[in-house]
Amino acid sequence: MEEDRVFLTRSLCMNRNPQGAIVGIKGVWLGAIIPIRDGEEIVIGRAAGMCDLVLPEKVVSRRHCSIVYHESTGDYSVWDWSSNGTFLRGGKRLERNREYTLKTGAELLIGSRDNVFKLG
């Protein structure tokens, strides 16, 4: 079975500013480009009062995961705080309460295959 994919144009994905970005490539945030400054934490989850990006689905935890951009290296720190998991494209599940350093272009599946974000 072929996986559903959304293809973005180069101009949509290119980030020319010295800041990071989180790009919605599938789900309710499809097409959104969320800028993220050096050291800023963006929290993704179901609870509007606790999160910067809200995904209103039961498989998404109230405070599901967080992402921090590091301008000096161009990398992102990602933590999973959830019960249902945060996954990398390809299926690897991130361990809960552990920091992962991810490069620009990494894709995160939040709670299910229906919510996909690309870093950078």
Short mmCIF file of C-alpha atoms in Angstrom, two decimals, residues 45-108:
data_model
loop_
_atom_site.label_atom_id
_atom_site.label_comp_id
_atom_site.label_asym_id
_atom_site.label_seq_id
_atom_site.Cartn_x
_atom_site.Cartn_y
_atom_site.Cartn_z
CA GLY A 45 -0.30 18.96 21.68
CA ARG A 46 -4.04 18.83 22.22
CA ALA A 47 -4.40 21.37 25.07
CA ALA A 48 -4.74 24.92 23.77
CA GLY A 49 -3.64 26.47 27.07
CA MET A 50 -0.42 24.44 27.17
CA CYS A 51 0.63 24.33 23.52
CA ASP A 52 1.74 26.59 20.70
CA LEU A 53 0.47 24.26 17.94
CA VAL A 54 -2.81 22.52 18.75
CA LEU A 55 -3.83 19.20 17.18
CA PRO A 56 -7.42 18.41 18.29
CA GLU A 57 -7.25 14.61 18.10
CA LYS A 58 -7.56 12.00 20.85
CA VAL A 59 -4.31 10.25 19.78
CA VAL A 60 -2.44 13.49 20.50
CA SER A 61 -1.50 14.05 24.14
CA ARG A 62 -2.33 17.31 25.91
CA ARG A 63 1.40 18.19 25.81
CA HIS A 64 2.65 15.82 23.12
CA CYS A 65 6.16 16.98 22.13
CA SER A 66 8.40 20.02 22.02
CA ILE A 67 10.86 21.38 19.46
CA VAL A 68 13.74 23.83 19.99
CA TYR A 69 15.84 25.33 17.17
CA HIS A 70 19.60 25.92 17.57
CA GLU A 71 20.83 28.60 15.16
CA SER A 72 24.55 27.88 15.80
CA THR A 73 24.26 24.36 14.38
CA GLY A 74 21.02 24.58 12.39
CA ASP A 75 19.77 21.54 14.32
CA TYR A 76 16.56 20.95 16.26
CA SER A 77 16.10 19.37 19.69
CA VAL A 78 12.94 17.28 19.93
CA TRP A 79 11.42 15.73 23.06
CA ASP A 80 8.44 13.38 23.13
CA TRP A 81 6.24 13.74 26.22
CA SER A 82 3.32 11.63 24.94
CA SER A 83 1.61 8.31 25.50
CA ASN A 84 0.96 7.55 21.82
CA GLY A 85 4.37 8.57 20.51
CA THR A 86 6.20 10.87 18.19
CA PHE A 87 7.68 9.12 15.16
CA LEU A 88 10.26 9.90 12.51
CA ARG A 89 9.32 9.32 8.87
CA GLY A 90 10.20 5.67 8.33
CA GLY A 91 8.61 4.52 11.58
CA LYS A 92 11.20 5.03 14.33
CA ARG A 93 9.47 6.02 17.57
CA LEU A 94 11.23 8.60 19.72
CA GLU A 95 11.78 7.47 23.30
CA ARG A 96 9.69 9.37 25.82
CA ASN A 97 11.43 12.08 27.91
CA ARG A 98 14.65 11.90 25.87
CA GLU A 99 16.24 14.64 23.76
CA TYR A 100 16.87 13.94 20.08
CA THR A 101 18.97 16.17 17.84
CA LEU A 102 17.48 16.27 14.36
CA LYS A 103 18.69 17.91 11.15
CA THR A 104 16.78 20.18 8.81
CA GLY A 105 14.50 18.06 6.64
CA ALA A 106 13.56 15.53 9.34
CA GLU A 107 9.86 14.66 9.32
CA LEU A 108 7.86 14.06 12.49
#
